[in-house]
Amino acid sequence: MSLKSSIATAAGKSSYWFLHTFFKGGSSLPGKITKRLDPDILATLGRDYDVIVITGTNGKTLTTALTVQVLKEKYDNILTNPTGSNMEQGIITTFLHAPKSKGKRPLAVLEVDEANVIMVTKYIKPKAFVFTNIFRDQMDRYGEIYTTYNKILNGVALAPNATIIANGDAPIFHSKQLPNPIVYYGFDNQPDGDIKATPNTDGVLCPQCQHVLHYHFISYSNLGKYFCPNCGYERPELNFALNKITDLTPKSSKFEIDGEPIKIEIGGVYNIYNALAAYSVGRFMGVSPAQTRKAFEQGKSIFGRQEEINVDGKLVTLILVKNPVGLNQVIDMISTDKDPFTFIGLLNANYADGIDTSWIWDGDFERLPKMNIKQFITGGERYKDITYRLQVAGVDPSKHLVEPDLDKVVEMIPKAPTKKVYILSTYTAMLHVRKVFAAKGFIKGGMG
Amino acid sequence: MAYSLNVCHLYGDLMNTYGDLGNILVLKYLAAKMGVELTSEVVSLDQKFDPDKYDIIVFGGGQDFEQSIISKDIQSKKQALTNFIEDDGSVVAICGGYQLLGHYYIGANGEKLMGIGALDHYTDKQKDHRFIGNVVIENEETGEKYHGFENHQGITFLGKGERPLGKVLEGHGNNGQDKTEGAIYKNVYCTYFHGPILARNNDIAKHVLMNALKRKYPNADLEKQAELKVGATF
């Protein structure tokens, strides 16, 4: 390590210690300090690691956590970044407070924001990239799906030898010729038909001839076994495939990958993709299907995002929503609940939520009136938008309460007419609610 | 119901990037309150647009790639769309849809892509910059205020016969220079407001519905419909 790097590392480490000790924080500032002192610090810090970069719009965090869990079956020393620290400074901080590794070359499994892939590959040549999916998300930040994909590819171009492990069901990931070796995972659990995606689905034009794609089947959104009846463009051969979905509930999914029966303690078809991605990384790194099954069984706590919170006897599930694809998956998931429930929708429009709320109109709220929902509550800074969205969706106004103030929304929960309560919330509204829950002792502090 | 309106969701399977579908949901919702049955269907690539079949066109915003494909396809519908507009048909055109009704716009790689010139505006492109954020405008004819969110690299300049949808009070609008936002021509409403403009601004939705009803039922007494109180979400 050069003197400059040593000084920068020491400064970063001590600032981490200081922030961590006195403010219980410190995710990006130490990285910022270190980078200021030595702009190329990531090259020094990452030199001794085999790095796997996980990127894409939805599912980065859980895929990263699951991948770590799977790789632990074979590797002892794995570094990973905590939720939200997926930009350059957060990644530097992650390396800064890594324990000193002994023996074998350690692994780093990093969740990386799409536009920050290049900030990593400038200094580190990863062993593999994982592409989960690209959907519209926080469009006010990055623009459109092709813009986002190009940002990722700009980073990948600096690491042409890294293997790409991509979601084969996403048409966009087969659209460009790349020098990298590519491995595809996807769904193969339905018989072939011939259908089109619903009108408000993004990314349905054939990348080769620009006709509207057809599908043999769709798993969700624009993901599935696509083909172009005009030019013959089609989904690539899958290296790793989900063969069967056995059972879905809001809290668990049973399925088979390459014939291996697997259970995960979380609902939602999108989470099966996350598990499939982690499985594929595992296979790429030499972890067997049986080991992966065991890893998922033992790693139940990883699925903590959808924990059930007991609020004065009510069973509350708090779910983050941030874009229409994710939202529709959550709506799909709660529809599998067999018990009646209360639905709470909270909408804020701060930077971390996405300052444009247009996307709620692509959410399939029209399904809600058909579910066994006894009461609806809407709130948050943009309560007028989410309230009107539910009205237009046909929600019965006599069952619908409106409360802008999130503190008061929390107070309404114990009075809900059902035992089960689902809260769908944007990011800052979720932080707020969790803070209130923590203050009242329903959960331990933080994002969990 | 006594009245019915049919909506053409023009390229609805491709131009839908920002909750544009919300406009159709809101039109349906408000139409029902007026005692009007509103139906809609998508007209897309390689399909004919029949101006006699529709009362309203909703033409949303799309991504660069999709929009460049539509720039070619829409030329085959140019005459029919122009006839519909000249015949006082109601149109809501957003972002890319707005650009394509004008003479041309500049694509992602700097290439000039043709619109249909049914309206007299044209669209250039800012270099490496987008207008992103909340917008508030005032319709100078009615005094109504409209709220929205803009996110566009194109800068549009209005031509003959067009007046702005509103004067910019906050944000950037058409081009960041002349304080105009959107366009009105006959019964055509154009805007850079993202997606669900009608959801946040029910006043515009009501104008669109009333214009379409008056055109389709010129001798009907629409007083009850005109009295419908609508709100806004800002």
XYZ file of C-alpha atoms in Angstrom, chain A:
448
model
C 0.000 0.000 0.000
C 1.368 3.413 -0.935
C 1.872 6.057 1.725
C -1.021 8.060 0.269
C -3.316 5.049 0.420
C -2.174 4.234 3.954
C -2.930 7.710 5.206
C -6.284 7.753 3.400
C -7.207 4.329 4.791
C -6.240 5.318 8.312
C -8.270 8.520 8.080
C -11.272 6.663 6.732
C -11.040 3.934 9.369
C -10.776 6.370 12.245
C -13.696 8.411 10.956
C -15.707 5.193 10.703
C -14.799 4.330 14.268
C -15.700 7.844 15.406
C -19.066 7.931 13.596
C -19.918 4.389 14.535
C -19.062 4.904 18.199
C -20.604 8.297 18.789
C -23.387 8.553 16.243
C -24.198 4.882 15.522
C -23.845 5.708 11.851
C -21.148 6.174 9.292
C -21.998 4.516 6.020
C -20.724 6.940 3.426
C -18.725 9.691 5.154
C -15.599 7.579 5.865
C -15.595 6.581 2.191
C -15.859 10.230 1.235
C -12.937 11.234 3.447
C -10.788 8.377 2.176
C -11.577 9.102 -1.452
C -10.731 12.780 -0.974
C -7.256 11.849 0.307
C -6.651 9.126 -2.283
C -8.974 9.154 -5.320
C -7.805 5.693 -6.430
C -8.274 4.115 -3.021
C -10.700 1.437 -4.230
C -7.957 -0.150 -6.342
C -5.822 -0.565 -3.224
C -8.621 -1.740 -0.954
C -10.191 -4.160 -3.441
C -6.968 -5.664 -4.768
C -7.061 -8.798 -2.645
C -10.699 -9.707 -3.245
C -12.634 -11.732 -5.783
C -15.573 -9.422 -6.378
C -19.124 -10.179 -7.459
C -21.178 -7.123 -8.389
C -24.972 -7.345 -8.169
C -26.921 -4.651 -9.967
C -30.333 -3.934 -11.510
C -33.486 -2.085 -10.519
C -35.349 -4.399 -8.170
C -34.115 -7.137 -5.874
C -30.473 -6.060 -5.461
C -30.530 -6.114 -1.677
C -32.190 -9.470 -1.203
C -30.238 -11.087 -4.047
C -27.018 -9.872 -2.445
C -27.994 -11.217 0.975
C -29.093 -14.553 -0.502
C -25.929 -14.834 -2.583
C -23.796 -14.316 0.522
C -25.836 -16.968 2.326
C -25.368 -19.445 -0.524
C -21.658 -18.777 -0.952
C -21.080 -19.271 2.782
C -21.673 -22.951 2.092
C -18.285 -23.026 0.400
C -16.393 -19.864 1.307
C -15.452 -18.687 4.805
C -14.486 -15.131 4.210
C -17.135 -13.007 2.494
C -17.398 -9.254 2.616
C -20.668 -7.522 1.707
C -22.116 -4.035 1.884
C -25.048 -3.147 4.115
C -28.393 -2.046 2.641
C -28.319 1.342 1.025
C -24.504 1.622 0.869
C -24.459 0.775 -2.804
C -22.781 3.870 -4.217
C -19.047 4.440 -4.488
C -18.477 5.974 -1.068
C -20.526 3.329 0.702
C -18.527 0.623 -1.058
C -15.218 2.206 -0.029
C -16.527 2.308 3.548
C -17.437 -1.383 3.287
C -13.855 -2.295 2.382
C -12.483 0.053 5.049
C -14.057 -1.752 7.947
C -13.559 -5.248 6.600
C -11.821 -7.516 9.094
C -8.271 -8.519 8.123
C -8.488 -11.698 6.095
C -6.457 -14.755 6.909
C -5.581 -17.558 4.559
C -7.651 -17.886 1.388
C -8.389 -15.005 -0.958
C -11.614 -13.448 0.327
C -14.785 -12.774 -1.666
C -16.680 -9.520 -1.804
C -20.346 -9.663 -2.815
C -21.427 -6.112 -3.510
C -24.790 -4.598 -4.264
C -23.987 -1.737 -6.643
C -26.265 1.027 -7.842
C -26.641 0.893 -11.644
C -24.840 4.183 -12.335
C -22.065 3.326 -9.867
C -20.950 0.103 -11.568
C -18.358 2.116 -13.478
C -17.079 3.710 -10.257
C -16.227 0.188 -9.092
C -14.885 -1.281 -12.342
C -12.526 1.653 -12.837
C -10.526 0.214 -9.949
C -11.584 -3.400 -9.524
C -12.086 -6.120 -12.155
C -14.944 -8.244 -10.816
C -15.144 -11.996 -11.311
C -18.849 -11.772 -12.113
C -21.743 -9.373 -12.571
C -25.332 -10.255 -11.741
C -28.086 -8.413 -13.650
C -31.399 -8.808 -11.837
C -33.743 -6.743 -14.043
C -34.273 -3.196 -15.313
C -37.594 -1.541 -14.712
C -38.719 2.025 -14.423
C -37.540 3.256 -11.068
C -37.026 6.756 -9.752
C -37.022 7.986 -13.314
C -36.247 11.446 -12.064
C -32.774 10.110 -11.334
C -31.768 8.026 -14.352
C -34.203 8.424 -17.201
C -35.328 5.414 -19.122
C -34.585 1.681 -19.137
C -32.148 1.798 -22.040
C -30.339 4.708 -20.396
C -30.045 2.657 -17.225
C -28.805 -0.414 -19.098
C -26.178 1.674 -20.890
C -24.942 3.009 -17.561
C -24.436 -0.558 -16.371
C -22.721 -1.549 -19.633
C -20.364 1.433 -19.430
C -19.116 -0.121 -16.209
C -19.049 -3.656 -17.582
C -16.965 -2.501 -20.579
C -14.023 -2.017 -18.216
C -14.207 -5.669 -17.159
C -14.662 -7.680 -20.383
C -13.487 -10.932 -18.792
C -16.038 -10.979 -15.985
C -18.873 -13.471 -16.402
C -22.338 -11.926 -16.611
C -25.036 -13.846 -14.782
C -28.232 -12.353 -16.181
C -31.955 -12.764 -15.916
C -32.676 -14.451 -19.245
C -36.387 -13.639 -19.015
C -35.657 -9.906 -19.407
C -35.518 -9.113 -23.145
C -33.130 -6.205 -22.560
C -30.314 -8.472 -21.297
C -30.065 -10.281 -24.630
C -30.131 -7.119 -26.752
C -26.427 -6.226 -27.008
C -23.456 -8.287 -28.126
C -20.881 -8.224 -25.334
C -17.394 -9.743 -25.171
C -18.094 -11.162 -21.692
C -19.057 -14.796 -21.066
C -22.793 -14.831 -20.229
C -24.861 -17.238 -18.161
C -28.670 -16.963 -18.137
C -31.221 -17.930 -15.517
C -34.993 -17.845 -15.908
C -38.371 -19.516 -15.553
C -39.379 -22.680 -17.394
C -42.450 -23.633 -15.425
C -45.350 -23.143 -17.846
C -46.446 -24.689 -21.122
C -45.866 -22.650 -24.286
C -48.713 -20.397 -25.397
C -48.787 -17.186 -27.435
C -49.640 -14.020 -25.501
C -48.744 -10.325 -25.310
C -48.008 -8.245 -22.223
C -50.696 -5.892 -20.843
C -50.686 -2.387 -22.451
C -48.889 -0.531 -19.681
C -45.895 -2.865 -19.616
C -42.501 -1.370 -20.435
C -39.847 -2.757 -22.708
C -41.929 -4.959 -25.029
C -40.384 -3.987 -28.364
C -38.110 -6.504 -30.061
C -34.570 -5.089 -29.754
C -33.756 -6.408 -33.236
C -36.694 -5.533 -35.487
C -38.823 -3.254 -33.277
C -42.048 -5.204 -33.479
C -44.043 -5.917 -30.345
C -42.743 -9.052 -28.609
C -44.938 -12.050 -27.930
C -44.495 -14.509 -25.081
C -44.880 -18.247 -24.670
C -45.617 -17.297 -21.058
C -45.068 -14.307 -18.782
C -43.887 -14.594 -15.185
C -44.557 -10.933 -14.412
C -44.260 -7.520 -16.095
C -42.194 -8.001 -19.282
C -40.323 -11.033 -17.935
C -40.911 -14.419 -19.486
C -40.233 -16.709 -22.408
C -40.375 -14.030 -25.076
C -40.147 -14.381 -28.841
C -40.579 -12.128 -31.834
C -42.996 -13.500 -34.425
C -41.535 -11.078 -36.950
C -37.793 -11.812 -36.872
C -37.352 -14.850 -34.661
C -35.488 -13.111 -31.845
C -36.111 -15.154 -28.727
C -35.144 -15.855 -25.177
C -31.673 -17.385 -24.938
C -31.087 -20.925 -23.706
C -31.227 -20.969 -19.927
C -28.278 -22.334 -17.970
C -30.247 -22.430 -14.723
C -34.027 -22.766 -14.724
C -36.926 -22.747 -12.340
C -39.050 -25.766 -13.350
C -41.991 -25.588 -11.004
C -43.798 -23.349 -8.522
C -45.430 -25.607 -5.946
C -47.012 -23.181 -3.474
C -47.277 -19.426 -2.951
C -48.464 -17.591 0.161
C -47.720 -13.997 1.261
C -44.988 -15.388 3.510
C -43.423 -18.322 1.729
C -42.770 -19.853 -1.669
C -42.060 -23.446 -2.627
C -40.546 -24.235 -6.002
C -38.006 -26.352 -7.856
C -34.826 -25.169 -9.556
C -33.126 -27.675 -11.846
C -35.260 -30.302 -10.095
C -34.095 -29.354 -6.571
C -37.061 -28.567 -4.255
C -36.509 -25.258 -2.480
C -38.479 -23.289 0.080
C -37.964 -19.643 0.964
C -39.630 -17.816 3.815
C -40.881 -14.923 1.767
C -43.746 -14.413 -0.647
C -43.822 -12.881 -4.121
C -42.788 -14.273 -7.486
C -40.137 -11.560 -7.764
C -38.394 -13.025 -4.744
C -38.208 -16.380 -6.496
C -36.157 -14.588 -9.160
C -33.874 -13.262 -6.408
C -33.422 -16.783 -5.067
C -32.818 -18.084 -8.590
C -30.142 -15.422 -9.135
C -28.402 -16.386 -5.890
C -28.633 -20.073 -6.826
C -27.050 -19.302 -10.212
C -24.153 -17.407 -8.627
C -23.736 -20.347 -6.277
C -23.566 -22.818 -9.155
C -21.113 -20.546 -10.975
C -18.933 -20.548 -7.866
C -19.194 -24.304 -7.343
C -21.960 -24.525 -4.720
C -24.251 -27.540 -5.290
C -28.074 -27.335 -5.568
C -28.449 -29.258 -2.310
C -26.117 -26.854 -0.515
C -28.186 -23.945 -1.813
C -31.393 -25.516 -0.537
C -29.762 -25.873 2.886
C -28.496 -22.281 2.785
C -32.009 -20.953 2.131
C -33.425 -23.086 4.940
C -30.862 -21.843 7.405
C -30.885 -18.232 6.329
C -34.478 -17.461 7.295
C -33.593 -14.162 8.953
C -32.428 -12.771 5.607
C -36.030 -12.468 4.571
C -36.573 -9.954 7.369
C -37.885 -7.273 5.042
C -41.354 -8.668 5.299
C -41.306 -9.360 9.009
C -44.640 -9.346 10.788
C -44.809 -6.683 13.482
C -47.119 -7.099 16.427
C -48.847 -3.760 17.060
C -51.148 -4.137 20.066
C -52.290 -7.515 18.823
C -52.498 -6.632 15.142
C -50.161 -8.503 12.788
C -48.674 -5.773 10.629
C -46.618 -6.389 7.495
C -44.734 -3.316 6.315
C -43.678 -3.468 2.659
C -41.573 -0.992 0.705
C -42.947 0.005 -2.706
C -41.073 2.244 -5.114
C -42.112 1.481 -8.671
C -45.058 -0.043 -10.541
C -43.478 -3.434 -11.169
C -42.626 -3.917 -7.503
C -46.000 -2.547 -6.466
C -47.879 -4.958 -8.707
C -45.904 -7.855 -7.313
C -46.830 -6.813 -3.782
C -50.501 -6.469 -4.756
C -50.259 -9.942 -6.263
C -48.660 -11.276 -3.104
C -51.257 -9.891 -0.669
C -53.975 -11.322 -2.919
C -52.753 -14.796 -1.906
C -53.733 -14.148 1.725
C -56.683 -16.299 2.747
C -57.633 -14.108 5.736
C -59.376 -10.714 5.662
C -57.061 -7.746 6.155
C -56.712 -3.969 6.384
C -54.860 -2.144 3.617
C -52.777 0.953 4.320
C -51.144 2.928 1.487
C -48.582 5.616 2.376
C -47.120 7.962 -0.236
C -44.326 10.466 0.246
C -42.423 12.213 -2.561
C -39.021 13.073 -1.146
C -35.849 12.328 -3.094
C -35.507 8.821 -1.636
C -39.120 8.009 -2.503
C -38.844 9.343 -6.049
C -40.131 12.903 -6.357
C -42.479 11.994 -9.211
C -45.565 10.093 -8.052
C -46.898 9.323 -11.562
C -46.053 5.633 -11.197
C -48.925 4.924 -8.806
C -51.202 5.126 -11.854
C -49.485 2.084 -13.342
C -50.138 0.093 -10.187
C -52.948 -2.403 -10.491
C -54.978 -1.029 -7.568
C -58.106 -2.074 -9.461
C -57.559 -5.538 -7.948
C -58.020 -4.289 -4.378
C -61.843 -4.006 -4.344
C -61.999 -7.710 -5.272
C -59.912 -8.762 -2.266
C -61.160 -9.480 1.242
C -60.171 -6.048 2.567
C -62.280 -4.697 5.424
C -60.738 -1.245 5.687
C -58.522 1.057 3.613
C -56.361 3.844 5.048
C -54.324 6.265 2.943
C -51.790 8.799 4.184
C -48.413 10.491 3.815
C -47.368 13.808 2.314
C -49.015 12.965 -0.999
C -52.120 11.452 0.590
C -54.346 13.243 -1.924
C -52.761 11.383 -4.828
C -52.919 7.932 -3.247
C -56.437 8.569 -1.932
C -57.693 9.586 -5.359
C -55.906 6.606 -6.913
C -57.901 4.234 -4.678
C -61.166 6.080 -5.365
C -60.653 5.740 -9.110
C -59.787 2.065 -8.577
C -63.284 1.604 -7.166
C -62.543 1.320 -3.447
C -65.742 1.742 -1.405
C -65.546 5.240 0.177
C -67.433 4.014 3.265
C -64.530 1.651 4.048
C -61.840 4.229 3.257
C -60.216 6.470 5.875
C -57.808 9.273 5.001
C -55.134 10.482 7.426
C -52.205 12.556 6.144
C -50.307 12.450 9.459
C -48.258 9.251 9.705
C -48.145 9.338 13.523
C -51.925 9.248 13.524
C -51.987 6.470 10.944
C -49.969 4.350 13.379
C -52.477 5.152 16.128
C -55.278 3.874 13.896
C -53.727 0.413 13.528
C -54.932 -1.054 16.854
C -58.485 -0.012 15.902
C -58.359 -1.799 12.550
C -61.267 -4.217 12.003
C -58.972 -7.138 11.107
C -56.102 -8.945 12.771
C -53.914 -8.672 9.685
C -52.732 -5.314 8.364
C -50.639 -4.684 5.257
C -48.848 -1.352 4.935
C -47.523 -0.507 1.471
C -45.256 2.469 1.805
C -42.652 4.528 -0.005
C -39.209 4.807 1.554
C -39.328 7.889 3.758
C -42.852 7.132 4.941
C -41.615 3.662 5.887
C -38.687 5.136 7.846
C -41.139 7.366 9.664
C -43.496 4.527 10.547
C -40.627 2.312 11.687
C -39.370 5.104 13.913
C -42.792 5.387 15.539
C -42.976 1.593 15.905
C -39.525 1.615 17.517
C -40.451 4.462 19.892
C -43.501 2.495 21.005
C -41.414 -0.658 21.452
C -43.055 -2.723 18.691
C -39.713 -3.205 16.949
C -36.065 -2.563 17.698
C -34.753 0.617 16.066
C -33.547 1.132 12.515
C -34.493 -0.328 9.160
C -33.982 -3.919 10.386
